[in-house]
Amino acid sequence: MTPSPGRKKRSTILDVATVAGISRGTVSRVLNGEPYVSDEARVAVNKAIKEVGYVPNMAARNLVRQRSQAVGLLIHEPHALFLEDPNIGSIMLGANTVLSQAGYQMVCLIIDSELDVNRIGQYLNGGSIDGAIVISAGENDPITELIEQLAMASAFVGLPPNHRPLPFVSIDNKKAAAEITARLKASGRTQIGMIASALGRAAGADRLAGFEDALGSSYRPELVAMVEHFSFDAGIAGMRELLERCPTIDAVFAASDAVAAGALSVLQRIGRRVPEDIAVVGFDDSVWAQRTNPPLSTVRQPASELGAQAAELVLAQLRGEEINRGGVYLETSIVWRDSA
Amino acid sequence: MTPSPGRKKRSTILDVATVAGISRGTVSRVLNGEPYVSDEARVAVNKAIKEVGYVPNMAARNLVRQRSQAVGLLIHEPHALFLEDPNIGSIMLGANTVLSQAGYQMVCLIIDSELDVNRIGQYLNGGSIDGAIVISAGENDPITELIEQLAMASAFVGLPPNHRPLPFVSIDNKKAAAEITARLKASGRTQIGMIASALGRAAGADRLAGFEDALGSSYRPELVAMVEHFSFDAGIAGMRELLERCPTIDAVFAASDAVAAGALSVLQRIGRRVPEDIAVVGFDDSVWAQRTNPPLSTVRQPASELGAQAAELVLAQLRGEEINRGGVYLETSIVWRDSA
DNA sequence: TTGTAGGCGTTATCAA
DNA sequence: TTGATAACGCCTACAA
C-alpha cells in the first residue's frame, strides 16, 4: 500500500510547447485536430506530448469551453428496486454505448438521500455535465424541476413526473398492459386479477389503466391488489391478498416480472398449479422471466433501446436540433411462455 | 418539448458581488464559510445569491482548487454479469452513502468498450475526479495500470489484478469457500463437486482453492466443472457437465448464487430432489438466494459494507492519511437454508 | 501557418 | 474585516 504520496504533478500545455519548441497556441490546435497546422509541428507536438505524459486538464478546458462533454444518468429509485430492477442495467448500457460513440462521457449519479439531491443540483447546474438522462423520477421530484428551470438538455426514460413537458422516451404501458390482459381473457380465464404496483408513477398507473380497459365491463375492482413497489416481496403480499379476497381466481397480471415471481412463489407454496389452476403473467421480460418455474409469459420491453434513444435525444438537443414533441414511444411485444 | 433554447445564462460571483454591493473576495469567503466576514456582509451576500440564482461554476472552482470533490466508481464487468450481479448495486449504495456524507459526489463510470477505456483514462487523469473505487477489474487492466502510475487515491473492491500493491477491501474468498465446503462434508455428503467460475479473477480462483483445501485428500478434480462467468447460464452448463461426469454426485458448491440457481434449475428439470438427493450451496447471499426453491444455503458477503469501506479508504487517502497496508478484509458468514 | 494575449469564474495572497 | 489582483490551464480571436 502506498503512503498516499499525492498524485504526480501533471504537465501542462506549456510544458509540451516548451519541449516541442513552439507556442501553446499551436499545441492547442494540434490537440483539437484543427487545420492549419504544419505536419512538422504536428509531429513535434505529438512527440512532446508523449514525452511529458501530457493529459489535458478537464477543468480548464470545461471552463473556457463552457461545456463538459459529459452527460449525467440520474438514477432515483427506492433502494430495493435499484438492486433488483434489471432494466436499469440495460438502460445504462444502452445509453453508454450511444454517448460513448459520440465522444461523451456518461456519468451515473445515484440519488439516495436528501444530501444527494442538493449536491446533484449543484452538479447539474454547475456545469459538470451538459445534459441529463433521468431514470424513474417520482412525483414532485426537485431534480426534475431544476432540469426544467434550467432548460437543460435532458431526456426521461419513462414519462416525466407531473406531466412536465420534457423530452422522454417510453413504452406505452397502458397499451401493452391491455394487450396482455386481452390475451389472458382470450385464453378462457374468467376471474382475472391484477397485482398493481407503484401507482404513484406513470408506469404503474398506466398498467392498471390498461388492465381495466381490456377487461371493460368484466372488470372487478376487488380483484386488484395494490402494492407499493415493483418487487418480489410486493408480489408475495399482493398474491396473498388476492387469494384471500377471491380464492377462485384463475389468472393474475402482475405489474412486473419481479412481482410475478413473488406471486408464483406463493402459489407454489400453497400448491396451486401454474398454469393449470391459475395463469400468471408479468411485465418486462427481465432475467427473472426465464428463470421462474414455469417461465413467465410477459411483455417484452426494449430496455437497452430505451437508454440508447434517451441518449440520442440528449445529443440532438446538444447539437441544437429541434426534437420531436410529445416524446418517443418504443414498441413492446408479448412473449408467451408457460406460465399462462 | 422545448425547441432546445440553450440553457439559461448562469450568473457569476461578480453578479452577486455587484448586487450585494461588495467585492468578489468577500462573496467567495461567504460561499466557503470562512471566518472574518461581518454578519452584515454575510446576510447581504446570501440575499444576493438568492436574488440572482447563483450557483458556483464547478469547472472554475476545480481549476483553481486543483480538485473536484468527486470520486469515481469504475465498473468494469462483462455485459451479462453487470446486469445480474446484485452485489454491484449494494456496493454502489454503500459507497455513495459514505461519500455523500463526506461531501463528495460519487460518479459511476461504466467501462464497456475500448472507447470507454480511453475516455475514462482522460477522466481520471484530467482532474475530473479526485479518487477512484474500482469494481472487478480484470487481469492486465489498463485502467488499473493508470491508477497505479498516477498514484491516485484509490480502492479496489476485491483484490487488485496482477497482485498490484494497491489499496483494497475484500472478503477472504478462500477461507469462506473452505468453510462452506467443510460444512457440506460434515453433513455427510461424500461426492462433493464444484462449479468453479471466473478462474481468471482472484475471487473465482480463491473459491476453488478453498474448496480444494477443505476437501484435502478427498478432492477429486473430475468433480470440478469450470465455467466462464458467475452467471445463471454458466450454472446450467456446469451442472450438466458435472452430472455427466459423475451421475452419483450428491453435493455441489456453486461459485455464486446465480450459478447455484442455474444448477438448481437443471436438477429440478431432471427430477433430482434438493437437498434429499443432492445438496447445493452458493455464494453471495444475494437476492437470488432467498428466491430459489428451495432457498439456498450460501456464504453471506457484506456487499454494501464493502462499498462503504472502499469509500472510506479513498477518503483517508484524500485526507493524506497513511492507510493500512495489505488491504482490508471483511468477515463473511454462512447462511444455512434448505438447499443443503 | 504561427505566435500573442485576453478571458473563462474561482480562489487565495497581500495590502489596506 | 475587506478589496485588489494574480494565478489555475486552456481556447481562440487577432495579428503577424
Short mmCIF file of N, CA and C in Angstrom, two decimals, chain A residues 55 58 100 105, chain B residues 111-126 142-143 146:
data_model
loop_
_atom_site.label_atom_id
_atom_site.label_comp_id
_atom_site.label_asym_id
_atom_site.label_seq_id
_atom_site.Cartn_x
_atom_site.Cartn_y
_atom_site.Cartn_z
N VAL A 55 -1.73 15.20 -20.35
CA VAL A 55 -3.17 14.93 -20.45
C VAL A 55 -3.88 16.25 -20.17
N MET A 58 -9.23 18.83 -17.62
CA MET A 58 -10.63 18.98 -17.99
C MET A 58 -11.26 20.24 -17.41
N SER A 100 -20.95 7.17 -25.67
CA SER A 100 -19.54 6.86 -25.85
C SER A 100 -19.13 7.09 -27.30
N GLN A 105 -18.78 11.40 -22.19
CA GLN A 105 -18.62 10.54 -21.03
C GLN A 105 -19.96 10.45 -20.31
N ILE B 111 -17.36 0.92 -17.90
CA ILE B 111 -16.37 0.62 -18.93
C ILE B 111 -16.84 -0.58 -19.71
N ASP B 112 -17.21 -0.33 -20.94
CA ASP B 112 -17.87 -1.38 -21.69
C ASP B 112 -17.30 -1.53 -23.09
N SER B 113 -16.26 -0.76 -23.38
CA SER B 113 -15.66 -0.86 -24.71
C SER B 113 -14.28 -0.21 -24.69
N GLU B 114 -13.55 -0.42 -25.76
CA GLU B 114 -12.23 0.17 -25.87
C GLU B 114 -12.32 1.69 -25.82
N LEU B 115 -13.34 2.20 -26.45
CA LEU B 115 -13.60 3.64 -26.46
C LEU B 115 -13.68 4.16 -25.03
N ASP B 116 -14.42 3.43 -24.23
CA ASP B 116 -14.60 3.83 -22.83
C ASP B 116 -13.27 3.88 -22.10
N VAL B 117 -12.44 2.91 -22.37
CA VAL B 117 -11.16 2.85 -21.66
C VAL B 117 -10.37 4.13 -21.86
N ASN B 118 -10.28 4.56 -23.10
CA ASN B 118 -9.51 5.77 -23.36
C ASN B 118 -10.12 7.01 -22.74
N ARG B 119 -11.41 7.15 -22.94
CA ARG B 119 -12.07 8.33 -22.43
C ARG B 119 -11.97 8.41 -20.91
N ILE B 120 -12.14 7.27 -20.29
CA ILE B 120 -12.08 7.26 -18.84
C ILE B 120 -10.67 7.51 -18.34
N GLY B 121 -9.71 7.10 -19.14
CA GLY B 121 -8.33 7.44 -18.80
C GLY B 121 -8.17 8.95 -18.66
N GLN B 122 -8.73 9.67 -19.60
CA GLN B 122 -8.69 11.13 -19.53
C GLN B 122 -9.45 11.65 -18.32
N TYR B 123 -10.55 11.01 -18.08
CA TYR B 123 -11.40 11.47 -16.98
C TYR B 123 -10.64 11.36 -15.66
N LEU B 124 -9.95 10.26 -15.51
CA LEU B 124 -9.17 10.04 -14.29
C LEU B 124 -8.03 11.04 -14.19
N ASN B 125 -7.31 11.14 -15.27
CA ASN B 125 -6.08 11.91 -15.26
C ASN B 125 -6.34 13.39 -15.44
N GLY B 126 -7.49 13.73 -15.95
CA GLY B 126 -7.76 15.12 -16.28
C GLY B 126 -8.31 15.94 -15.13
N PRO B 142 -5.91 -1.91 -18.14
CA PRO B 142 -5.16 -0.67 -18.38
C PRO B 142 -5.51 0.44 -17.40
N ILE B 143 -6.75 0.44 -16.97
CA ILE B 143 -7.18 1.46 -16.01
C ILE B 143 -6.45 1.28 -14.69
N LEU B 146 -3.03 2.63 -15.01
CA LEU B 146 -3.06 4.09 -14.97
C LEU B 146 -3.17 4.59 -13.53
#
